[in-house]
Amino acid sequence: MSAAAPVVPDGRKLSFDANQIRQLLPHRWPMLFVDRAYDVIPGKSGYGIKNVTVSEPFFAGHYPDQSIMPGVLIVEAMAQLTAVVYASAWKEETAPDDEAGVDTAGRVGYLGAIRQMKFSRLVVPGDQLVLRAELGNAFGTLTPVTVQASVGNELVAKGSLTVTERGSGGGNGLQ
Amino acid sequence: MSQSHDALLSTAQARAALNQRVKVLLVESLGLEIQPALIGDDQPLFGRGLELDSLDTLEIVVMFEEHLGVTISDDDRAAFGSVNKLVDFVVEALGEIPRMEALA
């Protein structure tokens, strides 16, 4: 089963608020880094927003005297947006009209590889991180993803990831 | 009807160049710590061969799309047997042996 199955042939774009994202993903505070997703083409691509506030728990230690969002958490936010994009495709496949019924969270896999990533700007409290993810062709349970994050019109980070899908039979999606 | 000697030689050279190109691409894209020339044409890529894993498989898929314009799908897993099998797949998909000068 492909994680990137095209299921919305008419090119319809979907939006997800924080409550709907919690229905799609298993992530919760303090490790949920997508506040909203928009222009999501299920299984294909989408945008996400992460509003960064001074109250983020990671700023307590990163760093005590200077608040900087860790680059790996930016990558995590990108990976979570990716999960929204493919989990929304599963939801469309199985029960398009059912608001809460499908368990997509249990199928969300893991980060398989950070294939390439470049960071070009610090992310600090007050920044609105705009994320973008575009899925490539899946190969088995693995999907390559092109990702990018920006604040305003400034590029924050850009690169490509590999994500896995957990099969319904369990396991971690790797072989 | 057999091909002329020159035509056969040209085909063999193009094939050898493509095998060498694929070995270089494998080493570069997977960060292998081995000289491309030391990879055997029929050496297994997985297990005790080059010790690649499934994540490397996807890396090869993406790399082939970018550099050779060929898409390997989930049904073509047999292509990952060796360099020769990968190149066989490319040649069959393209219908000819691509000339290295034409590949960036």
CSV table of C-alpha atoms in Angstrom, one decimal:
chain,number,residue,atom,x,y,z
A,1,MET,CA,0.0,0.0,0.0
A,2,SER,CA,1.5,3.3,-1.0
A,3,ALA,CA,1.6,6.2,1.5
A,4,ALA,CA,1.3,8.6,-1.3
A,5,ALA,CA,-1.8,7.3,-3.1
A,6,PRO,CA,-3.6,10.1,-4.9
A,7,VAL,CA,-7.1,10.2,-3.6
A,8,VAL,CA,-8.4,13.6,-4.4
A,9,PRO,CA,-8.4,13.7,-8.2
A,10,ASP,CA,-10.0,17.1,-8.4
A,11,GLY,CA,-7.1,18.8,-6.7
A,12,ARG,CA,-9.2,19.9,-3.8
A,13,LYS,CA,-7.1,21.4,-1.0
A,14,LEU,CA,-7.9,20.7,2.7
A,15,SER,CA,-7.2,22.5,5.9
A,16,PHE,CA,-6.7,21.1,9.4
A,17,ASP,CA,-6.9,23.0,12.7
A,18,ALA,CA,-5.1,21.8,15.8
A,19,ASN,CA,-8.0,19.6,16.9
A,20,GLN,CA,-8.2,17.8,13.6
A,21,ILE,CA,-4.4,17.4,13.5
A,22,ARG,CA,-4.6,15.7,16.9
A,23,GLN,CA,-7.0,13.2,15.3
A,24,LEU,CA,-4.6,12.5,12.5
A,25,LEU,CA,-1.3,12.3,14.5
A,26,PRO,CA,-0.3,10.4,17.7
A,27,HIS,CA,1.8,13.4,18.8
A,28,ARG,CA,0.8,15.5,21.8
A,29,TRP,CA,2.3,18.4,23.8
A,30,PRO,CA,5.1,19.1,24.2
A,31,MET,CA,6.1,17.3,21.0
A,32,LEU,CA,3.3,18.5,18.6
A,33,PHE,CA,4.8,21.1,16.3
A,34,VAL,CA,2.1,21.8,13.8
A,35,ASP,CA,-0.5,24.3,14.9
A,36,ARG,CA,-2.4,24.3,11.6
A,37,ALA,CA,-2.1,22.8,8.2
A,38,TYR,CA,-3.5,24.3,5.0
A,39,ASP,CA,-3.5,23.8,1.2
A,40,VAL,CA,-3.1,20.1,1.9
A,41,ILE,CA,-3.5,17.9,-1.2
A,42,PRO,CA,-3.8,14.5,0.5
A,43,GLY,CA,-0.8,12.2,-0.2
A,44,LYS,CA,0.9,14.9,-2.3
A,45,SER,CA,1.8,18.2,-0.5
A,46,GLY,CA,0.8,20.7,2.0
A,47,TYR,CA,1.7,23.7,4.2
A,48,GLY,CA,1.8,24.0,7.9
A,49,ILE,CA,2.2,26.7,10.6
A,50,LYS,CA,4.0,26.5,13.8
A,51,ASN,CA,3.8,29.7,15.9
A,52,VAL,CA,6.8,29.9,18.1
A,53,THR,CA,6.3,31.5,21.6
A,54,VAL,CA,8.7,32.2,24.4
A,55,SER,CA,6.8,29.7,26.5
A,56,GLU,CA,7.9,26.7,24.5
A,57,PRO,CA,9.3,24.1,26.9
A,58,PHE,CA,12.5,23.6,24.9
A,59,PHE,CA,13.6,27.3,25.3
A,60,ALA,CA,14.2,26.5,29.0
A,61,GLY,CA,17.4,24.8,28.1
A,62,HIS,CA,18.1,25.9,24.5
A,63,TYR,CA,19.4,28.2,25.8
A,64,PRO,CA,18.9,29.7,29.2
A,65,ASP,CA,20.2,33.0,28.1
A,66,GLN,CA,19.2,33.0,24.4
A,67,SER,CA,16.1,31.3,23.0
A,68,ILE,CA,16.7,29.4,19.8
A,69,MET,CA,14.5,26.7,18.4
A,70,PRO,CA,16.6,23.6,17.9
A,71,GLY,CA,17.1,22.7,14.2
A,72,VAL,CA,16.2,19.1,14.9
A,73,LEU,CA,12.8,20.3,16.2
A,74,ILE,CA,12.3,22.2,12.9
A,75,VAL,CA,12.9,18.9,11.2
A,76,GLU,CA,10.5,17.3,13.5
A,77,ALA,CA,7.8,19.9,12.6
A,78,MET,CA,8.5,19.2,8.9
A,79,ALA,CA,8.1,15.5,9.5
A,80,GLN,CA,4.8,16.0,11.4
A,81,LEU,CA,3.4,18.1,8.5
A,82,THR,CA,4.5,15.2,6.2
A,83,ALA,CA,2.5,12.9,8.4
A,84,VAL,CA,-0.6,15.2,8.2
A,85,VAL,CA,-0.3,15.1,4.4
A,86,TYR,CA,-0.2,11.3,4.1
A,87,ALA,CA,-2.5,10.6,7.0
A,88,SER,CA,-5.1,12.8,5.4
A,89,ALA,CA,-4.9,10.5,2.3
A,90,TRP,CA,-5.6,7.4,4.4
A,91,LYS,CA,-8.6,9.2,5.9
A,92,GLU,CA,-9.9,10.1,2.5
A,93,GLU,CA,-9.4,6.5,1.3
A,94,THR,CA,-11.1,4.8,4.2
A,95,ALA,CA,-13.8,7.1,5.4
A,96,PRO,CA,-14.0,10.5,3.7
A,97,ASP,CA,-17.1,11.6,5.5
A,98,ASP,CA,-16.3,10.2,8.9
A,99,GLU,CA,-15.1,13.0,11.2
A,100,ALA,CA,-13.2,10.9,13.9
A,101,GLY,CA,-13.6,7.3,13.1
A,102,VAL,CA,-10.4,6.3,11.4
A,103,ASP,CA,-7.3,5.4,13.3
A,104,THR,CA,-4.6,7.1,11.2
A,105,ALA,CA,-2.5,7.9,14.3
A,106,GLY,CA,-1.6,4.2,14.7
A,107,ARG,CA,-0.3,4.0,11.1
A,108,VAL,CA,2.0,7.1,11.3
A,109,GLY,CA,5.5,5.8,10.9
A,110,TYR,CA,8.9,7.1,11.8
A,111,LEU,CA,11.6,9.4,10.4
A,112,GLY,CA,13.7,7.0,8.2
A,113,ALA,CA,16.4,9.4,7.1
A,114,ILE,CA,17.3,13.1,7.0
A,115,ARG,CA,18.7,12.8,3.5
A,116,GLN,CA,19.9,16.3,3.3
A,117,MET,CA,19.2,19.5,5.3
A,118,LYS,CA,20.5,23.0,5.4
A,119,PHE,CA,19.6,25.7,8.0
A,120,SER,CA,19.9,29.3,7.0
A,121,ARG,CA,18.2,31.4,9.7
A,122,LEU,CA,17.6,31.2,13.5
A,123,VAL,CA,14.1,30.6,14.7
A,124,VAL,CA,13.3,32.7,17.9
A,125,PRO,CA,10.2,33.5,19.9
A,126,GLY,CA,7.6,35.5,17.9
A,127,ASP,CA,8.5,33.8,14.6
A,128,GLN,CA,5.7,32.1,12.6
A,129,LEU,CA,7.3,29.1,11.0
A,130,VAL,CA,5.7,28.3,7.7
A,131,LEU,CA,6.4,24.7,6.7
A,132,ARG,CA,6.0,23.0,3.3
A,133,ALA,CA,6.2,19.3,2.5
A,134,GLU,CA,6.0,17.6,-0.9
A,135,LEU,CA,5.9,13.9,-1.1
A,136,GLY,CA,7.8,12.0,-3.8
A,137,ASN,CA,7.0,8.5,-5.2
A,138,ALA,CA,6.7,5.9,-2.4
A,139,PHE,CA,8.8,2.8,-2.6
A,140,GLY,CA,7.3,0.1,-0.4
A,141,THR,CA,6.8,1.7,3.0
A,142,LEU,CA,9.3,4.4,2.4
A,143,THR,CA,8.5,7.8,1.0
A,144,PRO,CA,11.0,10.6,0.0
A,145,VAL,CA,9.8,14.1,1.0
A,146,THR,CA,11.1,17.5,0.0
A,147,VAL,CA,10.7,19.9,2.8
A,148,GLN,CA,11.2,23.6,3.6
A,149,ALA,CA,10.6,26.0,6.4
A,150,SER,CA,10.5,29.8,6.3
A,151,VAL,CA,9.6,32.8,8.4
A,152,GLY,CA,8.0,35.6,6.4
A,153,ASN,CA,9.9,35.6,3.1
A,154,GLU,CA,13.1,34.3,4.7
A,155,LEU,CA,14.2,30.7,4.2
A,156,VAL,CA,14.9,28.9,7.5
A,157,ALA,CA,15.7,25.4,6.4
A,158,LYS,CA,15.4,23.3,3.3
A,159,GLY,CA,16.1,19.7,2.6
A,160,SER,CA,14.8,16.2,2.0
A,161,LEU,CA,13.7,13.5,4.4
A,162,THR,CA,12.6,9.8,4.2
A,163,VAL,CA,9.6,8.8,6.2
A,164,THR,CA,8.2,5.3,6.9
A,165,GLU,CA,4.7,4.0,7.2
A,166,ARG,CA,3.9,1.5,9.8
A,167,GLY,CA,2.1,-1.4,8.2
A,168,SER,CA,-1.2,-2.5,9.8
A,169,GLY,CA,0.8,-5.6,11.0
A,170,GLY,CA,3.0,-3.5,13.2
A,171,GLY,CA,6.8,-3.2,13.0
A,172,ASN,CA,8.6,0.1,12.3
A,173,GLY,CA,8.2,0.2,8.5
A,174,LEU,CA,11.8,-0.6,7.9
A,175,GLN,CA,12.8,-4.0,6.5
B,1,MET,CA,22.8,-10.9,-39.4
B,2,SER,CA,25.5,-10.0,-37.0
B,3,GLN,CA,26.5,-6.5,-36.0
B,4,SER,CA,29.8,-5.1,-37.3
B,5,HIS,CA,32.8,-5.3,-35.0
B,6,ASP,CA,32.8,-1.5,-34.6
B,7,ALA,CA,29.1,-1.5,-33.6
B,8,LEU,CA,29.7,-4.3,-31.0
B,9,LEU,CA,32.7,-2.5,-29.6
B,10,SER,CA,30.8,0.7,-29.3
B,11,THR,CA,27.9,-1.0,-27.5
B,12,ALA,CA,30.3,-2.7,-25.1
B,13,GLN,CA,32.1,0.6,-24.4
B,14,ALA,CA,28.8,2.4,-23.8
B,15,ARG,CA,27.7,-0.4,-21.4
B,16,ALA,CA,31.0,-0.3,-19.5
B,17,ALA,CA,30.7,3.5,-19.2
B,18,LEU,CA,27.2,3.2,-17.9
B,19,ASN,CA,28.2,0.6,-15.3
B,20,GLN,CA,31.0,2.8,-14.1
B,21,ARG,CA,28.7,5.8,-13.9
B,22,VAL,CA,26.2,3.9,-11.8
B,23,LYS,CA,29.0,2.8,-9.5
B,24,VAL,CA,30.1,6.4,-9.0
B,25,LEU,CA,26.5,7.5,-8.4
B,26,LEU,CA,26.1,4.7,-5.8
B,27,VAL,CA,29.2,5.7,-3.9
B,28,GLU,CA,28.4,9.4,-4.0
B,29,SER,CA,24.7,9.2,-3.1
B,30,LEU,CA,25.1,6.6,-0.4
B,31,GLY,CA,28.3,7.9,1.0
B,32,LEU,CA,30.0,4.5,0.6
B,33,GLU,CA,33.6,4.2,1.8
B,34,ILE,CA,34.8,2.3,-1.2
B,35,GLN,CA,36.4,3.1,-4.6
B,36,PRO,CA,33.7,2.9,-7.3
B,37,ALA,CA,36.1,0.7,-9.4
B,38,LEU,CA,36.2,-1.9,-6.6
B,39,ILE,CA,32.5,-2.6,-6.8
B,40,GLY,CA,32.0,-5.7,-8.9
B,41,ASP,CA,29.4,-5.7,-11.7
B,42,ASP,CA,27.7,-8.8,-10.2
B,43,GLN,CA,28.4,-8.2,-6.6
B,44,PRO,CA,25.3,-8.3,-4.5
B,45,LEU,CA,24.2,-4.9,-3.2
B,46,PHE,CA,22.6,-6.1,0.0
B,47,GLY,CA,23.6,-8.5,2.7
B,48,ARG,CA,27.3,-9.4,2.6
B,49,GLY,CA,27.8,-7.6,-0.7
B,50,LEU,CA,27.8,-3.8,-0.3
B,51,GLU,CA,25.7,-4.2,2.9
B,52,LEU,CA,23.0,-1.8,1.7
B,53,ASP,CA,19.6,-1.6,3.5
B,54,SER,CA,16.1,-0.7,2.6
B,55,LEU,CA,16.7,3.1,3.2
B,56,ASP,CA,19.5,2.9,0.7
B,57,THR,CA,17.1,1.3,-1.8
B,58,LEU,CA,15.0,4.5,-1.7
B,59,GLU,CA,18.1,6.6,-2.1
B,60,ILE,CA,18.9,4.6,-5.3
B,61,VAL,CA,15.3,5.1,-6.5
B,62,VAL,CA,15.5,8.9,-6.1
B,63,MET,CA,19.1,9.0,-7.5
B,64,PHE,CA,18.0,7.1,-10.6
B,65,GLU,CA,15.1,9.4,-11.2
B,66,GLU,CA,17.3,12.5,-10.9
B,67,HIS,CA,20.3,11.4,-12.8
B,68,LEU,CA,19.1,8.8,-15.3
B,69,GLY,CA,15.4,9.7,-15.7
B,70,VAL,CA,14.3,6.2,-14.8
B,71,THR,CA,11.7,5.3,-12.2
B,72,ILE,CA,12.1,2.0,-10.3
B,73,SER,CA,8.8,0.9,-8.8
B,74,ASP,CA,8.0,-1.4,-5.9
B,75,ASP,CA,7.5,-4.2,-8.5
B,76,ASP,CA,11.0,-3.9,-9.9
B,77,ARG,CA,12.8,-5.0,-6.7
B,78,ALA,CA,14.8,-7.6,-8.7
B,79,ALA,CA,16.8,-4.7,-10.2
B,80,PHE,CA,18.5,-4.2,-6.9
B,81,GLY,CA,20.4,-7.5,-7.2
B,82,SER,CA,23.7,-6.0,-8.5
B,83,VAL,CA,25.1,-3.2,-10.6
B,84,ASN,CA,24.5,-5.2,-13.7
B,85,LYS,CA,20.9,-5.8,-12.9
B,86,LEU,CA,20.4,-2.1,-12.1
B,87,VAL,CA,22.0,-1.2,-15.5
B,88,ASP,CA,19.9,-3.9,-17.3
B,89,PHE,CA,16.8,-2.2,-15.8
B,90,VAL,CA,17.9,1.2,-17.0
B,91,VAL,CA,18.7,0.0,-20.5
B,92,GLU,CA,15.4,-1.8,-20.8
B,93,ALA,CA,13.4,1.2,-19.4
B,94,LEU,CA,15.1,3.6,-21.9
B,95,GLY,CA,15.2,1.2,-24.8
B,96,GLU,CA,18.9,1.9,-25.4
B,97,ILE,CA,22.1,2.3,-23.6
B,98,PRO,CA,22.3,6.0,-22.7
B,99,ARG,CA,25.5,7.7,-23.8
B,100,MET,CA,27.4,9.1,-20.8
B,101,GLU,CA,28.1,12.4,-22.6
B,102,ALA,CA,24.4,13.1,-22.6
B,103,LEU,CA,24.0,12.5,-18.8
B,104,ALA,CA,24.8,15.4,-16.4
